[in-house]
PDB file of C-alpha atoms in Angstrom:
ATOM      1  CA  UNK N   1     -12.717  20.350  21.790  1.00 57.00           C
ATOM      2  CA  UNK N   2     -14.101  24.028  20.055  1.00 61.00           C
ATOM      3  CA  UNK N   3     -14.475  24.543  16.895  1.00 68.00           C
ATOM      4  CA  UNK N   4     -11.517  25.819  14.383  1.00 87.00           C
ATOM      5  CA  UNK N   5     -11.348  27.211  11.449  1.00 93.00           C
ATOM      6  CA  UNK N   6      -9.207  24.724   8.709  1.00 97.00           C
ATOM      7  CA  UNK N   7      -8.575  27.178   5.781  1.00 96.00           C
ATOM      8  CA  UNK N   8     -11.291  29.087   3.756  1.00 97.00           C
ATOM      9  CA  UNK N   9     -14.663  28.077   4.055  1.00 97.00           C
ATOM     10  CA  UNK N  10     -13.601  24.954   5.796  1.00 98.00           C
ATOM     11  CA  UNK N  11     -14.305  24.177  10.033  1.00 98.00           C
ATOM     12  CA  UNK N  12     -13.332  21.642  12.078  1.00 98.00           C
ATOM     13  CA  UNK N  13     -16.448  20.978  14.159  1.00 98.00           C
ATOM     14  CA  UNK N  14     -16.212  17.789  16.024  1.00 97.00           C
ATOM     15  CA  UNK N  15     -15.639  16.790  19.595  1.00 96.00           C
ATOM     16  CA  UNK N  16     -12.150  16.080  21.371  1.00 92.00           C
ATOM     17  CA  UNK N  17     -10.928  12.752  19.729  1.00 95.00           C
ATOM     18  CA  UNK N  18     -13.802  12.528  17.119  1.00 98.00           C
ATOM     19  CA  UNK N  19     -13.448  14.434  14.011  1.00 98.00           C
ATOM     20  CA  UNK N  20     -16.713  16.052  12.041  1.00 98.00           C
ATOM     21  CA  UNK N  21     -15.728  18.628   9.086  1.00 98.00           C
ATOM     22  CA  UNK N  22     -18.381  21.640   7.971  1.00 98.00           C
ATOM     23  CA  UNK N  23     -17.638  23.030   4.384  1.00 98.00           C
ATOM     24  CA  UNK N  24     -19.880  26.434   3.968  1.00 98.00           C
ATOM     25  CA  UNK N  25     -21.520  27.077   1.038  1.00 97.00           C
ATOM     26  CA  UNK N  26     -23.514  29.988  -1.093  1.00 96.00           C
ATOM     27  CA  UNK N  27     -26.332  27.108  -1.285  1.00 97.00           C
ATOM     28  CA  UNK N  28     -25.966  24.994   2.032  1.00 98.00           C
ATOM     29  CA  UNK N  29     -23.224  22.925   3.982  1.00 98.00           C
ATOM     30  CA  UNK N  30     -21.561  19.614   3.840  1.00 98.00           C
ATOM     31  CA  UNK N  31     -20.749  17.704   7.111  1.00 98.00           C
ATOM     32  CA  UNK N  32     -18.094  15.309   7.308  1.00 98.00           C
ATOM     33  CA  UNK N  33     -19.065  12.631   9.814  1.00 98.00           C
ATOM     34  CA  UNK N  34     -21.182  12.532  12.748  1.00 98.00           C
ATOM     35  CA  UNK N  35     -18.955  11.579  15.487  1.00 98.00           C
ATOM     36  CA  UNK N  36     -21.120   9.400  19.107  1.00 98.00           C
ATOM     37  CA  UNK N  37     -24.871   9.412  19.076  1.00 97.00           C
ATOM     38  CA  UNK N  38     -24.120  12.509  22.303  1.00 97.00           C
ATOM     39  CA  UNK N  39     -21.560  14.475  19.623  1.00 98.00           C
ATOM     40  CA  UNK N  40     -24.607  15.685  17.802  1.00 98.00           C
ATOM     41  CA  UNK N  41     -26.117  18.584  20.174  1.00 98.00           C
ATOM     42  CA  UNK N  42     -21.632  19.132  20.715  1.00 97.00           C
ATOM     43  CA  UNK N  43     -21.343  19.542  17.052  1.00 98.00           C
ATOM     44  CA  UNK N  44     -24.502  21.573  16.529  1.00 98.00           C
ATOM     45  CA  UNK N  45     -23.480  23.966  19.113  1.00 97.00           C
ATOM     46  CA  UNK N  46     -19.643  24.162  17.540  1.00 97.00           C
ATOM     47  CA  UNK N  47     -21.476  25.114  14.059  1.00 97.00           C
ATOM     48  CA  UNK N  48     -23.453  27.895  15.736  1.00 97.00           C
ATOM     49  CA  UNK N  49     -20.687  28.988  17.782  1.00 96.00           C
ATOM     50  CA  UNK N  50     -19.081  29.940  14.214  1.00 96.00           C
ATOM     51  CA  UNK N  51     -21.832  31.975  13.293  1.00 96.00           C
ATOM     52  CA  UNK N  52     -23.752  29.175  10.884  1.00 97.00           C
ATOM     53  CA  UNK N  53     -27.274  27.220  11.244  1.00 98.00           C
ATOM     54  CA  UNK N  54     -26.994  23.255  11.433  1.00 98.00           C
ATOM     55  CA  UNK N  55     -30.192  23.224   9.414  1.00 98.00           C
ATOM     56  CA  UNK N  56     -28.881  24.916   6.681  1.00 98.00           C
ATOM     57  CA  UNK N  57     -26.324  21.252   6.212  1.00 98.00           C
ATOM     58  CA  UNK N  58     -27.917  19.963   3.346  1.00 98.00           C
ATOM     59  CA  UNK N  59     -25.571  16.912   2.707  1.00 98.00           C
ATOM     60  CA  UNK N  60     -23.971  14.625   5.189  1.00 98.00           C
ATOM     61  CA  UNK N  61     -21.177  12.130   4.231  1.00 98.00           C
ATOM     62  CA  UNK N  62     -19.720   9.248   6.324  1.00 98.00           C
ATOM     63  CA  UNK N  63     -15.719   7.925   6.672  1.00 98.00           C
ATOM     64  CA  UNK N  64     -16.971   4.345   7.709  1.00 98.00           C
ATOM     65  CA  UNK N  65     -19.826   3.010   9.352  1.00 97.00           C
ATOM     66  CA  UNK N  66     -18.824   2.654  13.212  1.00 98.00           C
ATOM     67  CA  UNK N  67     -20.289   3.844  15.792  1.00 97.00           C
ATOM     68  CA  UNK N  68     -17.743   6.575  16.403  1.00 98.00           C
ATOM     69  CA  UNK N  69     -18.079   7.692  13.247  1.00 98.00           C
ATOM     70  CA  UNK N  70     -21.760   7.418  12.474  1.00 98.00           C
ATOM     71  CA  UNK N  71     -23.676   7.356  15.814  1.00 98.00           C
ATOM     72  CA  UNK N  72     -24.490  10.823  15.486  1.00 98.00           C
ATOM     73  CA  UNK N  73     -25.913  10.890  11.965  1.00 98.00           C
ATOM     74  CA  UNK N  74     -29.486  10.031  12.532  1.00 98.00           C
ATOM     75  CA  UNK N  75     -29.894  12.715  14.732  1.00 98.00           C
ATOM     76  CA  UNK N  76     -28.650  15.066  12.743  1.00 98.00           C
ATOM     77  CA  UNK N  77     -30.591  13.628   9.364  1.00 98.00           C
ATOM     78  CA  UNK N  78     -33.402  14.288  11.693  1.00 98.00           C
ATOM     79  CA  UNK N  79     -32.630  17.612  12.829  1.00 97.00           C
ATOM     80  CA  UNK N  80     -31.267  18.814   8.932  1.00 98.00           C
ATOM     81  CA  UNK N  81     -33.465  16.798   6.661  1.00 98.00           C
ATOM     82  CA  UNK N  82     -29.789  16.488   4.661  1.00 98.00           C
ATOM     83  CA  UNK N  83     -29.252  14.027   2.341  1.00 98.00           C
ATOM     84  CA  UNK N  84     -26.971  11.481   3.599  1.00 98.00           C
ATOM     85  CA  UNK N  85     -24.473   9.848   1.466  1.00 98.00           C
ATOM     86  CA  UNK N  86     -21.957   6.632   1.838  1.00 98.00           C
ATOM     87  CA  UNK N  87     -20.000   4.162   0.132  1.00 98.00           C
ATOM     88  CA  UNK N  88     -22.162   0.796  -0.862  1.00 98.00           C
ATOM     89  CA  UNK N  89     -20.601  -1.128   1.970  1.00 98.00           C
ATOM     90  CA  UNK N  90     -20.514   2.115   4.449  1.00 98.00           C
ATOM     91  CA  UNK N  91     -24.503   2.787   3.225  1.00 98.00           C
ATOM     92  CA  UNK N  92     -25.581  -0.670   4.293  1.00 98.00           C
ATOM     93  CA  UNK N  93     -24.040  -0.191   7.630  1.00 98.00           C
ATOM     94  CA  UNK N  94     -25.465   3.065   8.176  1.00 98.00           C
ATOM     95  CA  UNK N  95     -28.588   1.498   7.459  1.00 98.00           C
ATOM     96  CA  UNK N  96     -28.134  -1.126   9.425  1.00 98.00           C
ATOM     97  CA  UNK N  97     -27.234   0.897  12.398  1.00 98.00           C
ATOM     98  CA  UNK N  98     -23.871  -2.126  13.078  1.00 98.00           C
ATOM     99  CA  UNK N  99     -20.773  -2.680  11.156  1.00 96.00           C
ATOM    100  CA  UNK N 100     -21.154  -5.100   8.014  1.00 97.00           C
ATOM    101  CA  UNK N 101     -20.317  -9.056   8.869  1.00 97.00           C
ATOM    102  CA  UNK N 102     -16.990  -8.736   6.604  1.00 97.00           C
ATOM    103  CA  UNK N 103     -15.933  -5.680   8.767  1.00 98.00           C
ATOM    104  CA  UNK N 104     -12.493  -6.635  10.690  1.00 98.00           C
ATOM    105  CA  UNK N 105     -14.184  -5.177  14.201  1.00 97.00           C
ATOM    106  CA  UNK N 106     -17.261  -7.099  13.857  1.00 97.00           C
ATOM    107  CA  UNK N 107     -16.662  -9.702  16.040  1.00 96.00           C
ATOM    108  CA  UNK N 108     -17.020  -7.235  19.309  1.00 95.00           C
ATOM    109  CA  UNK N 109     -20.544  -7.486  20.970  1.00 94.00           C
ATOM    110  CA  UNK N 110     -23.440  -5.969  18.831  1.00 93.00           C
ATOM    111  CA  UNK N 111     -24.059  -4.166  21.944  1.00 91.00           C
ATOM    112  CA  UNK N 112     -20.427  -2.131  21.670  1.00 92.00           C
ATOM    113  CA  UNK N 113     -20.772  -1.726  17.805  1.00 95.00           C
ATOM    114  CA  UNK N 114     -24.503  -0.583  17.372  1.00 97.00           C
ATOM    115  CA  UNK N 115     -25.652   2.582  16.601  1.00 98.00           C
ATOM    116  CA  UNK N 116     -28.919   4.600  15.659  1.00 98.00           C
ATOM    117  CA  UNK N 117     -29.712   3.514  11.814  1.00 98.00           C
ATOM    118  CA  UNK N 118     -30.028   5.957   9.199  1.00 98.00           C
ATOM    119  CA  UNK N 119     -32.545   6.515   6.566  1.00 97.00           C
ATOM    120  CA  UNK N 120     -32.757   6.743   2.762  1.00 96.00           C
ATOM    121  CA  UNK N 121     -28.789   6.798   2.434  1.00 98.00           C
ATOM    122  CA  UNK N 122     -27.397   7.489  -0.888  1.00 98.00           C
ATOM    123  CA  UNK N 123     -25.177   4.986  -2.451  1.00 98.00           C
ATOM    124  CA  UNK N 124     -22.307   6.893  -4.003  1.00 98.00           C
ATOM    125  CA  UNK N 125     -18.900   5.846  -6.249  1.00 98.00           C
ATOM    126  CA  UNK N 126     -15.554   5.809  -5.873  1.00 98.00           C
ATOM    127  CA  UNK N 127     -14.384   9.209  -7.237  1.00 98.00           C
ATOM    128  CA  UNK N 128     -18.016  10.580  -8.208  1.00 98.00           C
ATOM    129  CA  UNK N 129     -18.265  14.367  -6.733  1.00 98.00           C
ATOM    130  CA  UNK N 130     -21.147  15.363  -4.643  1.00 98.00           C
ATOM    131  CA  UNK N 131     -22.560  19.019  -5.270  1.00 98.00           C
ATOM    132  CA  UNK N 132     -23.955  21.220  -2.854  1.00 98.00           C
ATOM    133  CA  UNK N 133     -24.064  24.894  -4.463  1.00 97.00           C
ATOM    134  CA  UNK N 134     -21.075  26.275  -5.616  1.00 97.00           C
ATOM    135  CA  UNK N 135     -19.102  23.768  -3.263  1.00 98.00           C
ATOM    136  CA  UNK N 136     -18.378  19.821  -3.661  1.00 98.00           C
ATOM    137  CA  UNK N 137     -16.577  16.615  -1.793  1.00 98.00           C
ATOM    138  CA  UNK N 138     -14.696  13.922  -3.474  1.00 98.00           C
ATOM    139  CA  UNK N 139     -15.086  10.700  -2.170  1.00 98.00           C
ATOM    140  CA  UNK N 140     -12.191   8.174  -2.171  1.00 98.00           C
ATOM    141  CA  UNK N 141     -12.640   4.676  -1.278  1.00 98.00           C
ATOM    142  CA  UNK N 142     -10.029   3.556   1.208  1.00 98.00           C
ATOM    143  CA  UNK N 143     -11.303  -0.122   2.410  1.00 98.00           C
ATOM    144  CA  UNK N 144      -9.327  -2.211   5.031  1.00 98.00           C
ATOM    145  CA  UNK N 145     -10.067  -0.760   8.444  1.00 98.00           C
ATOM    146  CA  UNK N 146     -13.399  -1.152   7.221  1.00 98.00           C
ATOM    147  CA  UNK N 147     -14.937  -2.654   4.184  1.00 98.00           C
ATOM    148  CA  UNK N 148     -16.691   0.818   3.022  1.00 98.00           C
ATOM    149  CA  UNK N 149     -13.800   3.207   4.499  1.00 98.00           C
ATOM    150  CA  UNK N 150     -14.025   6.780   2.376  1.00 98.00           C
ATOM    151  CA  UNK N 151     -11.242   9.332   2.595  1.00 98.00           C
ATOM    152  CA  UNK N 152     -13.183  13.061   1.513  1.00 98.00           C
ATOM    153  CA  UNK N 153     -10.906  15.552  -0.545  1.00 98.00           C
ATOM    154  CA  UNK N 154     -12.053  18.827  -1.755  1.00 98.00           C
ATOM    155  CA  UNK N 155     -10.627  22.384  -2.346  1.00 98.00           C
ATOM    156  CA  UNK N 156     -11.081  25.837   0.157  1.00 98.00           C
ATOM    157  CA  UNK N 157      -9.877  29.154  -0.820  1.00 96.00           C
ATOM    158  CA  UNK N 158      -9.096  32.320   0.837  1.00 95.00           C
ATOM    159  CA  UNK N 159      -8.738  35.298  -1.628  1.00 93.00           C
ATOM    160  CA  UNK N 160      -7.181  33.718  -4.785  1.00 95.00           C
ATOM    161  CA  UNK N 161      -5.201  31.296  -2.755  1.00 96.00           C
ATOM    162  CA  UNK N 162      -6.846  27.826  -3.033  1.00 97.00           C
ATOM    163  CA  UNK N 163      -5.146  24.516  -1.108  1.00 98.00           C
ATOM    164  CA  UNK N 164      -6.336  20.828  -1.190  1.00 98.00           C
ATOM    165  CA  UNK N 165      -7.684  19.751   2.337  1.00 98.00           C
ATOM    166  CA  UNK N 166      -8.182  15.965   3.068  1.00 98.00           C
ATOM    167  CA  UNK N 167     -10.437  14.272   5.880  1.00 98.00           C
ATOM    168  CA  UNK N 168      -8.414  11.426   5.752  1.00 98.00           C
ATOM    169  CA  UNK N 169     -10.502   8.060   6.969  1.00 98.00           C
ATOM    170  CA  UNK N 170      -8.827   5.491   9.273  1.00 97.00           C
ATOM    171  CA  UNK N 171      -6.459   3.593   7.759  1.00 96.00           C
ATOM    172  CA  UNK N 172      -5.116   1.691  10.729  1.00 97.00           C
ATOM    173  CA  UNK N 173      -5.427  -2.496  10.963  1.00 97.00           C
ATOM    174  CA  UNK N 174      -7.348  -3.097  14.251  1.00 96.00           C
ATOM    175  CA  UNK N 175      -9.053  -6.260  14.284  1.00 96.00           C
ATOM    176  CA  UNK N 176     -11.698  -7.659  16.522  1.00 96.00           C
ATOM    177  CA  UNK N 177     -12.163 -10.783  18.283  1.00 96.00           C
ATOM    178  CA  UNK N 178     -11.705 -13.710  16.291  1.00 94.00           C
ATOM    179  CA  UNK N 179      -9.901 -11.423  13.312  1.00 97.00           C
ATOM    180  CA  UNK N 180      -6.577 -12.087  11.744  1.00 97.00           C
ATOM    181  CA  UNK N 181      -5.736  -9.906   8.833  1.00 98.00           C
ATOM    182  CA  UNK N 182      -3.294 -12.749   8.008  1.00 97.00           C
ATOM    183  CA  UNK N 183      -6.560 -14.787   6.953  1.00 97.00           C
ATOM    184  CA  UNK N 184      -7.774 -12.265   4.671  1.00 98.00           C
ATOM    185  CA  UNK N 185      -5.449 -11.310   1.867  1.00 98.00           C
ATOM    186  CA  UNK N 186      -7.564  -9.529   0.061  1.00 98.00           C
ATOM    187  CA  UNK N 187      -8.132  -7.029   2.986  1.00 98.00           C
ATOM    188  CA  UNK N 188      -4.610  -6.786   3.397  1.00 98.00           C
ATOM    189  CA  UNK N 189      -4.232  -5.763  -0.160  1.00 98.00           C
ATOM    190  CA  UNK N 190      -7.103  -3.907   0.176  1.00 98.00           C
ATOM    191  CA  UNK N 191      -5.517  -1.711   3.047  1.00 98.00           C
ATOM    192  CA  UNK N 192      -2.089  -0.901   1.351  1.00 98.00           C
ATOM    193  CA  UNK N 193      -3.431   0.034  -1.747  1.00 98.00           C
ATOM    194  CA  UNK N 194      -5.592   2.314   0.727  1.00 98.00           C
ATOM    195  CA  UNK N 195      -2.349   3.646   2.338  1.00 98.00           C
ATOM    196  CA  UNK N 196      -0.617   4.139  -0.962  1.00 98.00           C
ATOM    197  CA  UNK N 197      -3.622   5.909  -2.229  1.00 98.00           C
ATOM    198  CA  UNK N 198      -4.028   8.558   0.478  1.00 98.00           C
ATOM    199  CA  UNK N 199      -0.264   9.145   0.644  1.00 98.00           C
ATOM    200  CA  UNK N 200      -0.455   9.771  -3.140  1.00 98.00           C
ATOM    201  CA  UNK N 201      -3.349  12.922  -2.578  1.00 98.00           C
ATOM    202  CA  UNK N 202      -3.131  16.103  -3.230  1.00 98.00           C
ATOM    203  CA  UNK N 203      -2.991  17.372   0.223  1.00 98.00           C
ATOM    204  CA  UNK N 204      -1.855  20.790   1.657  1.00 98.00           C
ATOM    205  CA  UNK N 205      -4.008  20.103   5.070  1.00 98.00           C
ATOM    206  CA  UNK N 206      -5.277  16.948   6.150  1.00 98.00           C
ATOM    207  CA  UNK N 207      -7.540  16.117   8.992  1.00 98.00           C
ATOM    208  CA  UNK N 208      -8.000  12.498  10.314  1.00 98.00           C
ATOM    209  CA  UNK N 209     -11.317  11.108  11.554  1.00 98.00           C
ATOM    210  CA  UNK N 210      -9.200  10.852  15.072  1.00 97.00           C
ATOM    211  CA  UNK N 211      -7.770  14.512  14.832  1.00 96.00           C
ATOM    212  CA  UNK N 212      -4.489  13.350  17.363  1.00 95.00           C
ATOM    213  CA  UNK N 213      -3.816  11.214  14.317  1.00 96.00           C
ATOM    214  CA  UNK N 214      -2.576  14.468  12.599  1.00 96.00           C
ATOM    215  CA  UNK N 215      -1.906  16.538  15.591  1.00 95.00           C
ATOM    216  CA  UNK N 216      -4.933  18.712  15.384  1.00 95.00           C
ATOM    217  CA  UNK N 217      -4.620  20.297  18.649  1.00 93.00           C
ATOM    218  CA  UNK N 218      -0.904  21.242  18.436  1.00 93.00           C
ATOM    219  CA  UNK N 219      -1.897  22.586  15.354  1.00 94.00           C
ATOM    220  CA  UNK N 220      -4.563  24.735  16.680  1.00 92.00           C
ATOM    221  CA  UNK N 221      -1.853  26.029  19.524  1.00 92.00           C
ATOM    222  CA  UNK N 222       0.831  26.406  16.815  1.00 93.00           C
ATOM    223  CA  UNK N 223      -1.583  28.889  14.706  1.00 92.00           C
ATOM    224  CA  UNK N 224      -2.915  30.581  17.942  1.00 90.00           C
ATOM    225  CA  UNK N 225       0.885  31.473  18.633  1.00 93.00           C
ATOM    226  CA  UNK N 226       1.733  32.617  15.037  1.00 91.00           C
ATOM    227  CA  UNK N 227       3.312  35.921  14.135  1.00 91.00           C
ATOM    228  CA  UNK N 228       3.519  37.190  10.798  1.00 88.00           C
ATOM    229  CA  UNK N 229       5.406  35.781   8.412  1.00 88.00           C
ATOM    230  CA  UNK N 230       5.302  32.008  10.375  1.00 94.00           C
ATOM    231  CA  UNK N 231       3.916  29.432   7.962  1.00 93.00           C
ATOM    232  CA  UNK N 232       0.915  28.076   9.003  1.00 93.00           C
ATOM    233  CA  UNK N 233       1.225  24.625  10.872  1.00 94.00           C
ATOM    234  CA  UNK N 234      -1.815  23.535   9.562  1.00 95.00           C
ATOM    235  CA  UNK N 235      -0.300  23.378   5.794  1.00 96.00           C
ATOM    236  CA  UNK N 236       2.130  20.491   5.884  1.00 94.00           C
ATOM    237  CA  UNK N 237       0.902  18.147   3.157  1.00 87.00           C
ATOM    238  CA  UNK N 238       0.370  15.591   6.282  1.00 95.00           C
ATOM    239  CA  UNK N 239      -0.964  12.627   3.986  1.00 98.00           C
ATOM    240  CA  UNK N 240       2.795  11.004   3.217  1.00 97.00           C
ATOM    241  CA  UNK N 241       3.249  10.631   7.118  1.00 97.00           C
ATOM    242  CA  UNK N 242       0.235   9.442   7.671  1.00 98.00           C
ATOM    243  CA  UNK N 243       0.388   6.900   5.126  1.00 98.00           C
ATOM    244  CA  UNK N 244       3.949   5.961   6.169  1.00 97.00           C
ATOM    245  CA  UNK N 245       2.764   5.545  10.103  1.00 97.00           C
ATOM    246  CA  UNK N 246      -0.514   3.242   8.658  1.00 97.00           C
ATOM    247  CA  UNK N 247       1.764   0.994   6.765  1.00 98.00           C
ATOM    248  CA  UNK N 248       3.971   0.683  10.150  1.00 98.00           C
ATOM    249  CA  UNK N 249       0.666  -0.153  11.690  1.00 97.00           C
ATOM    250  CA  UNK N 250      -0.201  -2.676   9.485  1.00 98.00           C
ATOM    251  CA  UNK N 251       3.155  -4.411   9.729  1.00 98.00           C
ATOM    252  CA  UNK N 252       3.201  -4.373  12.984  1.00 97.00           C
ATOM    253  CA  UNK N 253      -0.306  -6.182  13.277  1.00 97.00           C
ATOM    254  CA  UNK N 254       0.909  -8.566  10.784  1.00 97.00           C
ATOM    255  CA  UNK N 255       4.329  -9.619  13.257  1.00 97.00           C
ATOM    256  CA  UNK N 256       1.952  -9.765  15.573  1.00 95.00           C
ATOM    257  CA  UNK N 257      -0.452 -11.912  14.300  1.00 94.00           C
ATOM    258  CA  UNK N 258       2.486 -14.253  12.667  1.00 92.00           C
ATOM    259  CA  UNK N 259       3.733 -14.956  16.783  1.00 84.00           C
TER     260      UNK N 259
END
């Protein structure tokens, strides 16, 4: 997947199947997620195609510490010398280079879960705004898929029009070998609250960590075919639909475990 404008100063710079978002500011940029280890040079190339310098990234934040969203961060950190920030559990996973032991997917072999560890990760609090110059992002902790799962929100503007953007972390109930959500009522409660919290967010444009979950490809194609006066397909308040689908997925997982 090529880079794409989202709205205002926000751009999709990820790969086919894995999201990474660039937010451009006057004193440096913010990058959300780093994809796979091999995604780092693709993200770099996508940023440069947009006319920006990857070296101007000052802050890298993470959705959750799984290899498919975190493995490229170490290389991007070395290249940019950016600060990396994550939730407490997310920071531990990034620092260790592997899922935390309480992660529902920790049962997969370490060789599958491991990724290059990240140095000097800044631990953040739920709701604590992270700023770079004139831009900022707000972490919304949404645990359940992973203990450190974090959704990110911010505003982007075009002229006088400003929209609420959401980078939605995975809120799917995916269990690794030997893990049953049914055995962890506290995690089920966390995931239900995370799903509810996502659905309640101010949300004009949403992109999920896996772009297919919010139909990014189709939206890009529809936007390219837009005529004057057409509604922007990106602006669909899609957080509620994403949350509803996640709740169905959780119920299906619990029913499967019950059988």
